[in-house]
PDB file of N, CA and C in Angstrom:
ATOM      1  N   ARG G   1      -5.522 -14.624 -12.908  1.00 45.00           N
ATOM      2  CA  ARG G   1      -5.319 -15.355 -11.464  1.00 45.00           C
ATOM      3  C   ARG G   1      -6.438 -14.326 -10.491  1.00 45.00           C
ATOM      4  N   GLY G   2      -7.224 -15.316  -9.740  1.00 48.00           N
ATOM      5  CA  GLY G   2      -8.197 -14.585  -8.817  1.00 48.00           C
ATOM      6  C   GLY G   2      -7.332 -14.082  -7.470  1.00 48.00           C
ATOM      7  N   LYS G   3      -8.145 -13.487  -6.225  1.00 53.00           N
ATOM      8  CA  LYS G   3      -7.812 -12.905  -5.635  1.00 53.00           C
ATOM      9  C   LYS G   3      -6.673 -13.670  -4.624  1.00 53.00           C
ATOM     10  N   MET G   4      -5.646 -13.220  -3.924  1.00 49.00           N
ATOM     11  CA  MET G   4      -4.892 -13.916  -3.345  1.00 49.00           C
ATOM     12  C   MET G   4      -5.330 -14.395  -1.965  1.00 49.00           C
ATOM     13  N   THR G   5      -4.680 -15.533  -1.429  1.00 46.00           N
ATOM     14  CA  THR G   5      -5.376 -15.852  -0.151  1.00 46.00           C
ATOM     15  C   THR G   5      -4.546 -15.215   1.007  1.00 46.00           C
ATOM     16  N   THR G   6      -5.023 -15.600   2.158  1.00 40.00           N
ATOM     17  CA  THR G   6      -4.390 -14.762   3.294  1.00 40.00           C
ATOM     18  C   THR G   6      -2.990 -15.370   3.388  1.00 40.00           C
ATOM     19  N   GLU G   7      -2.585 -16.606   3.378  1.00 44.00           N
ATOM     20  CA  GLU G   7      -1.500 -16.852   3.247  1.00 44.00           C
ATOM     21  C   GLU G   7      -0.550 -16.684   2.158  1.00 44.00           C
ATOM     22  N   GLU G   8      -0.934 -16.580   0.791  1.00 51.00           N
ATOM     23  CA  GLU G   8      -0.240 -15.777  -0.218  1.00 51.00           C
ATOM     24  C   GLU G   8       0.330 -14.199   0.237  1.00 51.00           C
ATOM     25  N   ALA G   9      -0.724 -13.378   0.652  1.00 52.00           N
ATOM     26  CA  ALA G   9      -0.698 -12.347   0.844  1.00 52.00           C
ATOM     27  C   ALA G   9       0.443 -12.070   2.031  1.00 52.00           C
ATOM     28  N   ALA G  10       0.513 -12.893   3.142  1.00 46.00           N
ATOM     29  CA  ALA G  10       1.414 -12.770   4.065  1.00 46.00           C
ATOM     30  C   ALA G  10       2.749 -13.357   3.566  1.00 46.00           C
ATOM     31  N   ALA G  11       2.879 -13.935   2.666  1.00 55.00           N
ATOM     32  CA  ALA G  11       3.975 -14.351   2.186  1.00 55.00           C
ATOM     33  C   ALA G  11       4.585 -13.433   0.918  1.00 55.00           C
ATOM     34  N   THR G  12       3.766 -12.594   0.564  1.00 60.00           N
ATOM     35  CA  THR G  12       4.165 -11.553  -0.429  1.00 60.00           C
ATOM     36  C   THR G  12       4.606 -10.196   0.281  1.00 60.00           C
ATOM     37  N   ASP G  13       4.164 -10.272   1.606  1.00 74.00           N
ATOM     38  CA  ASP G  13       4.462  -8.701   2.171  1.00 74.00           C
ATOM     39  C   ASP G  13       6.073  -9.344   2.904  1.00 74.00           C
ATOM     40  N   MET G  14       6.310 -10.328   3.124  1.00 87.00           N
ATOM     41  CA  MET G  14       7.806 -10.968   3.365  1.00 87.00           C
ATOM     42  C   MET G  14       8.674 -10.945   2.330  1.00 87.00           C
ATOM     43  N   CYS G  15       8.417 -10.719   0.898  1.00 92.00           N
ATOM     44  CA  CYS G  15       9.024 -10.837  -0.063  1.00 92.00           C
ATOM     45  C   CYS G  15       9.017  -9.242  -0.776  1.00 92.00           C
ATOM     46  N   CYS G  16      10.313  -9.195  -2.020  1.00 93.00           N
ATOM     47  CA  CYS G  16      10.114  -8.298  -2.749  1.00 93.00           C
ATOM     48  C   CYS G  16       9.350  -8.506  -3.944  1.00 93.00           C
ATOM     49  N   ALA G  17       8.230  -7.355  -4.473  1.00 93.00           N
ATOM     50  CA  ALA G  17       7.463  -7.911  -5.019  1.00 93.00           C
ATOM     51  C   ALA G  17       7.666  -8.355  -6.339  1.00 93.00           C
ATOM     52  N   SER G  18       8.763  -7.607  -6.917  1.00 93.00           N
ATOM     53  CA  SER G  18       9.615  -7.915  -7.973  1.00 93.00           C
ATOM     54  C   SER G  18      10.435  -8.919  -8.411  1.00 93.00           C
ATOM     55  N   CYS G  19      11.453  -8.795  -7.236  1.00 93.00           N
ATOM     56  CA  CYS G  19      12.383 -10.098  -7.545  1.00 93.00           C
ATOM     57  C   CYS G  19      11.936 -11.361  -6.467  1.00 93.00           C
ATOM     58  N   GLY G  20      11.310 -11.021  -5.586  1.00 91.00           N
ATOM     59  CA  GLY G  20      10.832 -12.053  -4.543  1.00 91.00           C
ATOM     60  C   GLY G  20      11.959 -12.721  -3.507  1.00 91.00           C
ATOM     61  N   ILE G  21      13.049 -11.824  -3.499  1.00 92.00           N
ATOM     62  CA  ILE G  21      13.886 -12.036  -2.255  1.00 92.00           C
ATOM     63  C   ILE G  21      13.286 -11.669  -1.198  1.00 92.00           C
ATOM     64  N   ALA G  22      13.393 -12.565   0.013  1.00 92.00           N
ATOM     65  CA  ALA G  22      13.161 -12.110   1.248  1.00 92.00           C
ATOM     66  C   ALA G  22      13.623 -11.504   2.184  1.00 92.00           C
ATOM     67  N   GLU G  23      12.772 -11.044   2.902  1.00 90.00           N
ATOM     68  CA  GLU G  23      13.335  -9.876   3.964  1.00 90.00           C
ATOM     69  C   GLU G  23      14.422 -10.888   5.170  1.00 90.00           C
ATOM     70  N   VAL G  24      15.540 -10.580   5.025  1.00 87.00           N
ATOM     71  CA  VAL G  24      16.347 -11.092   6.113  1.00 87.00           C
ATOM     72  C   VAL G  24      17.119 -10.098   6.532  1.00 87.00           C
ATOM     73  N   ASP G  25      17.916 -10.002   7.477  1.00 79.00           N
ATOM     74  CA  ASP G  25      18.863  -9.387   8.524  1.00 79.00           C
ATOM     75  C   ASP G  25      19.365  -8.399   7.427  1.00 79.00           C
ATOM     76  N   ASP G  26      20.039  -8.858   6.538  1.00 88.00           N
ATOM     77  CA  ASP G  26      20.569  -7.796   5.762  1.00 88.00           C
ATOM     78  C   ASP G  26      20.039  -7.234   4.421  1.00 88.00           C
ATOM     79  N   ILE G  27      18.764  -7.551   4.380  1.00 88.00           N
ATOM     80  CA  ILE G  27      17.893  -6.945   3.251  1.00 88.00           C
ATOM     81  C   ILE G  27      16.557  -6.633   3.807  1.00 88.00           C
ATOM     82  N   LYS G  28      16.345  -5.101   4.112  1.00 92.00           N
ATOM     83  CA  LYS G  28      15.353  -4.613   4.102  1.00 92.00           C
ATOM     84  C   LYS G  28      14.443  -4.159   3.463  1.00 92.00           C
ATOM     85  N   LEU G  29      13.440  -4.861   3.002  1.00 94.00           N
ATOM     86  CA  LEU G  29      11.978  -4.373   2.321  1.00 94.00           C
ATOM     87  C   LEU G  29      11.419  -2.821   2.593  1.00 94.00           C
ATOM     88  N   LYS G  30      10.984  -2.128   1.387  1.00 94.00           N
ATOM     89  CA  LYS G  30      10.270  -0.983   1.965  1.00 94.00           C
ATOM     90  C   LYS G  30       8.979  -0.982   1.077  1.00 94.00           C
ATOM     91  N   ASN G  31       7.906  -0.315   1.650  1.00 93.00           N
ATOM     92  CA  ASN G  31       6.898  -0.408   1.186  1.00 93.00           C
ATOM     93  C   ASN G  31       6.515   0.721   0.044  1.00 93.00           C
ATOM     94  N   CYS G  32       5.819   0.370  -0.915  1.00 94.00           N
ATOM     95  CA  CYS G  32       5.421   1.357  -1.809  1.00 94.00           C
ATOM     96  C   CYS G  32       5.027   2.589  -1.318  1.00 94.00           C
ATOM     97  N   ASP G  33       5.683   3.804  -1.771  1.00 91.00           N
ATOM     98  CA  ASP G  33       5.228   5.007  -1.159  1.00 91.00           C
ATOM     99  C   ASP G  33       3.778   5.268  -1.335  1.00 91.00           C
ATOM    100  N   ASP G  34       3.141   4.927  -2.129  1.00 92.00           N
ATOM    101  CA  ASP G  34       1.840   5.666  -2.354  1.00 92.00           C
ATOM    102  C   ASP G  34       0.734   4.670  -1.820  1.00 92.00           C
ATOM    103  N   CYS G  35       1.036   3.139  -2.029  1.00 92.00           N
ATOM    104  CA  CYS G  35      -0.110   2.420  -1.416  1.00 92.00           C
ATOM    105  C   CYS G  35       0.162   1.383  -0.317  1.00 92.00           C
ATOM    106  N   ASP G  36       1.226   0.899   0.092  1.00 88.00           N
ATOM    107  CA  ASP G  36       1.567   0.171   1.094  1.00 88.00           C
ATOM    108  C   ASP G  36       1.270  -1.486   0.653  1.00 88.00           C
ATOM    109  N   LEU G  37       0.534  -1.686  -0.331  1.00 91.00           N
ATOM    110  CA  LEU G  37       0.592  -2.856  -1.008  1.00 91.00           C
ATOM    111  C   LEU G  37       1.400  -3.882  -1.137  1.00 91.00           C
ATOM    112  N   VAL G  38       2.623  -3.466  -1.575  1.00 94.00           N
ATOM    113  CA  VAL G  38       3.688  -4.179  -1.947  1.00 94.00           C
ATOM    114  C   VAL G  38       4.848  -3.878  -1.040  1.00 94.00           C
ATOM    115  N   ARG G  39       6.112  -4.449  -1.449  1.00 94.00           N
ATOM    116  CA  ARG G  39       7.302  -3.856  -0.495  1.00 94.00           C
ATOM    117  C   ARG G  39       8.678  -4.397  -1.632  1.00 94.00           C
ATOM    118  N   TYR G  40       9.351  -3.459  -1.573  1.00 94.00           N
ATOM    119  CA  TYR G  40      10.603  -3.813  -2.667  1.00 94.00           C
ATOM    120  C   TYR G  40      11.830  -3.658  -1.812  1.00 94.00           C
ATOM    121  N   CYS G  41      12.800  -4.320  -2.413  1.00 94.00           N
ATOM    122  CA  CYS G  41      14.361  -4.572  -1.976  1.00 94.00           C
ATOM    123  C   CYS G  41      15.022  -3.370  -2.262  1.00 94.00           C
ATOM    124  N   SER G  42      14.655  -2.858  -3.548  1.00 95.00           N
ATOM    125  CA  SER G  42      15.490  -1.666  -4.102  1.00 95.00           C
ATOM    126  C   SER G  42      14.687  -0.801  -4.967  1.00 95.00           C
ATOM    127  N   ASP G  43      15.220   0.184  -5.412  1.00 95.00           N
ATOM    128  CA  ASP G  43      14.705   1.330  -6.051  1.00 95.00           C
ATOM    129  C   ASP G  43      14.386   0.643  -7.575  1.00 95.00           C
ATOM    130  N   LYS G  44      15.266   0.053  -8.349  1.00 96.00           N
ATOM    131  CA  LYS G  44      15.187  -0.765  -9.239  1.00 96.00           C
ATOM    132  C   LYS G  44      14.068  -1.457  -9.789  1.00 96.00           C
ATOM    133  N   CYS G  45      13.986  -2.413  -8.496  1.00 95.00           N
ATOM    134  CA  CYS G  45      13.150  -3.250  -8.335  1.00 95.00           C
ATOM    135  C   CYS G  45      11.837  -2.622  -8.292  1.00 95.00           C
ATOM    136  N   GLN G  46      11.306  -1.685  -7.615  1.00 95.00           N
ATOM    137  CA  GLN G  46      10.450  -1.022  -7.734  1.00 95.00           C
ATOM    138  C   GLN G  46      10.008  -0.397  -8.986  1.00 95.00           C
ATOM    139  N   GLN G  47      11.091   0.144  -9.864  1.00 95.00           N
ATOM    140  CA  GLN G  47      10.571   0.670 -11.294  1.00 95.00           C
ATOM    141  C   GLN G  47      10.460  -0.298 -12.103  1.00 95.00           C
ATOM    142  N   ASP G  48      10.765  -1.635 -11.799  1.00 96.00           N
ATOM    143  CA  ASP G  48      10.849  -2.510 -12.796  1.00 96.00           C
ATOM    144  C   ASP G  48       9.264  -3.105 -12.469  1.00 96.00           C
ATOM    145  N   HIS G  49       9.146  -3.299 -11.367  1.00 95.00           N
ATOM    146  CA  HIS G  49       7.243  -3.866 -11.234  1.00 95.00           C
ATOM    147  C   HIS G  49       6.268  -2.799 -11.379  1.00 95.00           C
ATOM    148  N   ARG G  50       6.806  -1.707 -11.580  1.00 94.00           N
ATOM    149  CA  ARG G  50       5.728  -0.483 -11.668  1.00 94.00           C
ATOM    150  C   ARG G  50       4.910  -0.799 -12.686  1.00 94.00           C
ATOM    151  N   PRO G  51       4.946  -1.214 -13.714  1.00 95.00           N
ATOM    152  CA  PRO G  51       4.191  -1.627 -14.926  1.00 95.00           C
ATOM    153  C   PRO G  51       3.145  -2.227 -14.426  1.00 95.00           C
ATOM    154  N   LYS G  52       3.442  -3.665 -13.799  1.00 94.00           N
ATOM    155  CA  LYS G  52       2.346  -4.642 -13.388  1.00 94.00           C
ATOM    156  C   LYS G  52       1.738  -4.090 -12.019  1.00 94.00           C
ATOM    157  N   HIS G  53       2.094  -3.213 -11.550  1.00 94.00           N
ATOM    158  CA  HIS G  53       1.536  -2.710 -10.136  1.00 94.00           C
ATOM    159  C   HIS G  53       0.770  -1.643 -10.256  1.00 94.00           C
ATOM    160  N   GLU G  54       0.875  -0.741 -11.193  1.00 94.00           N
ATOM    161  CA  GLU G  54       0.438   0.810 -11.354  1.00 94.00           C
ATOM    162  C   GLU G  54      -1.417   0.794 -11.129  1.00 94.00           C
ATOM    163  N   HIS G  55      -1.925  -0.072 -11.707  1.00 94.00           N
ATOM    164  CA  HIS G  55      -3.165   0.014 -11.502  1.00 94.00           C
ATOM    165  C   HIS G  55      -3.740  -0.131 -10.084  1.00 94.00           C
ATOM    166  N   ALA G  56      -3.393  -1.325  -9.558  1.00 94.00           N
ATOM    167  CA  ALA G  56      -3.501  -1.680  -8.207  1.00 94.00           C
ATOM    168  C   ALA G  56      -3.217  -0.277  -7.187  1.00 94.00           C
ATOM    169  N   CYS G  57      -2.171  -0.022  -7.507  1.00 94.00           N
ATOM    170  CA  CYS G  57      -1.550   1.220  -6.648  1.00 94.00           C
ATOM    171  C   CYS G  57      -2.332   2.259  -6.850  1.00 94.00           C
ATOM    172  N   LYS G  58      -2.488   2.990  -7.846  1.00 95.00           N
ATOM    173  CA  LYS G  58      -3.380   4.044  -8.101  1.00 95.00           C
ATOM    174  C   LYS G  58      -4.726   3.868  -7.535  1.00 95.00           C
ATOM    175  N   LYS G  59      -5.691   2.445  -7.474  1.00 95.00           N
ATOM    176  CA  LYS G  59      -6.739   2.023  -6.967  1.00 95.00           C
ATOM    177  C   LYS G  59      -6.637   2.173  -5.153  1.00 95.00           C
ATOM    178  N   ARG G  60      -5.587   1.558  -4.826  1.00 94.00           N
ATOM    179  CA  ARG G  60      -5.343   1.662  -3.366  1.00 94.00           C
ATOM    180  C   ARG G  60      -4.904   3.003  -2.844  1.00 94.00           C
ATOM    181  N   ALA G  61      -4.353   3.963  -3.528  1.00 93.00           N
ATOM    182  CA  ALA G  61      -3.656   5.140  -2.989  1.00 93.00           C
ATOM    183  C   ALA G  61      -5.071   5.990  -3.320  1.00 93.00           C
ATOM    184  N   ALA G  62      -6.061   5.950  -3.846  1.00 94.00           N
ATOM    185  CA  ALA G  62      -7.105   6.714  -3.919  1.00 94.00           C
ATOM    186  C   ALA G  62      -7.836   6.285  -2.769  1.00 94.00           C
ATOM    187  N   GLU G  63      -8.252   4.839  -2.372  1.00 93.00           N
ATOM    188  CA  GLU G  63      -8.938   4.715  -1.342  1.00 93.00           C
ATOM    189  C   GLU G  63      -8.465   5.247  -0.330  1.00 93.00           C
ATOM    190  N   LEU G  64      -7.246   5.417   0.028  1.00 91.00           N
ATOM    191  CA  LEU G  64      -6.500   5.800   1.226  1.00 91.00           C
ATOM    192  C   LEU G  64      -6.913   7.177   1.429  1.00 91.00           C
ATOM    193  N   ARG G  65      -6.681   8.054   0.367  1.00 91.00           N
ATOM    194  CA  ARG G  65      -7.066   9.547   0.296  1.00 91.00           C
ATOM    195  C   ARG G  65      -8.377   9.298   0.555  1.00 91.00           C
ATOM    196  N   ASP G  66      -9.552   8.656   0.102  1.00 90.00           N
ATOM    197  CA  ASP G  66     -10.908   8.938   0.454  1.00 90.00           C
ATOM    198  C   ASP G  66     -10.852   8.573   2.048  1.00 90.00           C
ATOM    199  N   GLU G  67     -10.374   7.818   2.382  1.00 88.00           N
ATOM    200  CA  GLU G  67     -10.228   7.535   3.879  1.00 88.00           C
ATOM    201  C   GLU G  67      -9.883   8.903   4.908  1.00 88.00           C
ATOM    202  N   ILE G  68      -9.115   9.195   4.542  1.00 84.00           N
ATOM    203  CA  ILE G  68      -8.644  10.454   5.329  1.00 84.00           C
ATOM    204  C   ILE G  68      -9.381  11.419   5.328  1.00 84.00           C
ATOM    205  N   LEU G  69      -9.913  11.897   3.599  1.00 83.00           N
ATOM    206  CA  LEU G  69     -10.499  12.798   3.382  1.00 83.00           C
ATOM    207  C   LEU G  69     -11.966  12.704   4.287  1.00 83.00           C
ATOM    208  N   PHE G  70     -12.700  11.385   4.004  1.00 81.00           N
ATOM    209  CA  PHE G  70     -13.886  11.263   4.530  1.00 81.00           C
ATOM    210  C   PHE G  70     -13.904  11.267   6.105  1.00 81.00           C
ATOM    211  N   LYS G  71     -12.729  10.951   6.539  1.00 78.00           N
ATOM    212  CA  LYS G  71     -12.890  10.486   8.195  1.00 78.00           C
ATOM    213  C   LYS G  71     -13.569  11.361   8.555  1.00 78.00           C
ATOM    214  N   GLN G  72     -14.289  11.213   9.713  1.00 66.00           N
ATOM    215  CA  GLN G  72     -15.038  12.238  10.591  1.00 66.00           C
ATOM    216  C   GLN G  72     -14.310  12.583  11.827  1.00 66.00           C
ATOM    217  N   PRO G  73     -14.115  13.697  12.333  1.00 65.00           N
ATOM    218  CA  PRO G  73     -13.304  14.089  13.341  1.00 65.00           C
ATOM    219  C   PRO G  73     -14.135  13.903  14.256  1.00 65.00           C
ATOM    220  N   GLU G  74     -13.583  13.229  15.531  1.00 65.00           N
ATOM    221  CA  GLU G  74     -14.249  13.773  16.914  1.00 65.00           C
ATOM    222  C   GLU G  74     -14.636  14.745  17.297  1.00 65.00           C
ATOM    223  N   SER G  75     -15.865  14.885  17.960  1.00 59.00           N
ATOM    224  CA  SER G  75     -16.634  15.967  17.965  1.00 59.00           C
ATOM    225  C   SER G  75     -17.282  15.528  19.478  1.00 59.00           C
ATOM    226  N   SER G  76     -16.923  16.681  20.442  1.00 57.00           N
ATOM    227  CA  SER G  76     -17.434  16.974  21.440  1.00 57.00           C
ATOM    228  C   SER G  76     -18.880  17.381  21.682  1.00 57.00           C
ATOM    229  N   HIS G  77     -19.259  18.237  20.514  1.00 59.00           N
ATOM    230  CA  HIS G  77     -20.476  19.083  20.326  1.00 59.00           C
ATOM    231  C   HIS G  77     -21.704  18.375  19.359  1.00 59.00           C
ATOM    232  N   ASP G  78     -22.884  17.542  19.983  1.00 59.00           N
ATOM    233  CA  ASP G  78     -23.389  16.866  19.030  1.00 59.00           C
ATOM    234  C   ASP G  78     -24.327  17.593  18.188  1.00 59.00           C
ATOM    235  N   GLY G  79     -24.310  17.162  16.700  1.00 61.00           N
ATOM    236  CA  GLY G  79     -24.936  17.711  15.682  1.00 61.00           C
ATOM    237  C   GLY G  79     -24.019  18.952  15.027  1.00 61.00           C
ATOM    238  N   ASP G  80     -22.916  19.352  15.400  1.00 61.00           N
ATOM    239  CA  ASP G  80     -21.989  20.308  14.687  1.00 61.00           C
ATOM    240  C   ASP G  80     -21.305  19.806  13.621  1.00 61.00           C
ATOM    241  N   CYS G  81     -21.475  20.642  12.499  1.00 64.00           N
ATOM    242  CA  CYS G  81     -21.048  20.360  11.231  1.00 64.00           C
ATOM    243  C   CYS G  81     -19.496  19.955  11.469  1.00 64.00           C
ATOM    244  N   PRO G  82     -18.865  18.890  10.831  1.00 60.00           N
ATOM    245  CA  PRO G  82     -17.217  18.697  11.107  1.00 60.00           C
ATOM    246  C   PRO G  82     -16.677  19.363  10.303  1.00 60.00           C
ATOM    247  N   ILE G  83     -17.104  20.118   9.070  1.00 64.00           N
ATOM    248  CA  ILE G  83     -16.334  20.701   8.192  1.00 64.00           C
ATOM    249  C   ILE G  83     -16.305  22.427   8.484  1.00 64.00           C
ATOM    250  N   CYS G  84     -17.536  22.733   9.437  1.00 59.00           N
ATOM    251  CA  CYS G  84     -17.591  24.206   9.702  1.00 59.00           C
ATOM    252  C   CYS G  84     -17.229  24.203  11.072  1.00 59.00           C
TER     253      CYS G  84
END
């Protein structure tokens, strides 16, 4: 299957990635700790879904680390090295 449409992505954001239960008043979904791409209703669902999610999770987690690592800080000094 190809990439998700915007509608599919929005729908999955409102449902547990493992069992598909929707977020309602008494069910709160929590984001994957590493990537924030998917949400789960329980630790068991997160563990059950891990084999399917692991590749995308590692990829997105690496992208997030790179964004943080390579983000240029605001500098008031033109030409200053952001690392030094």
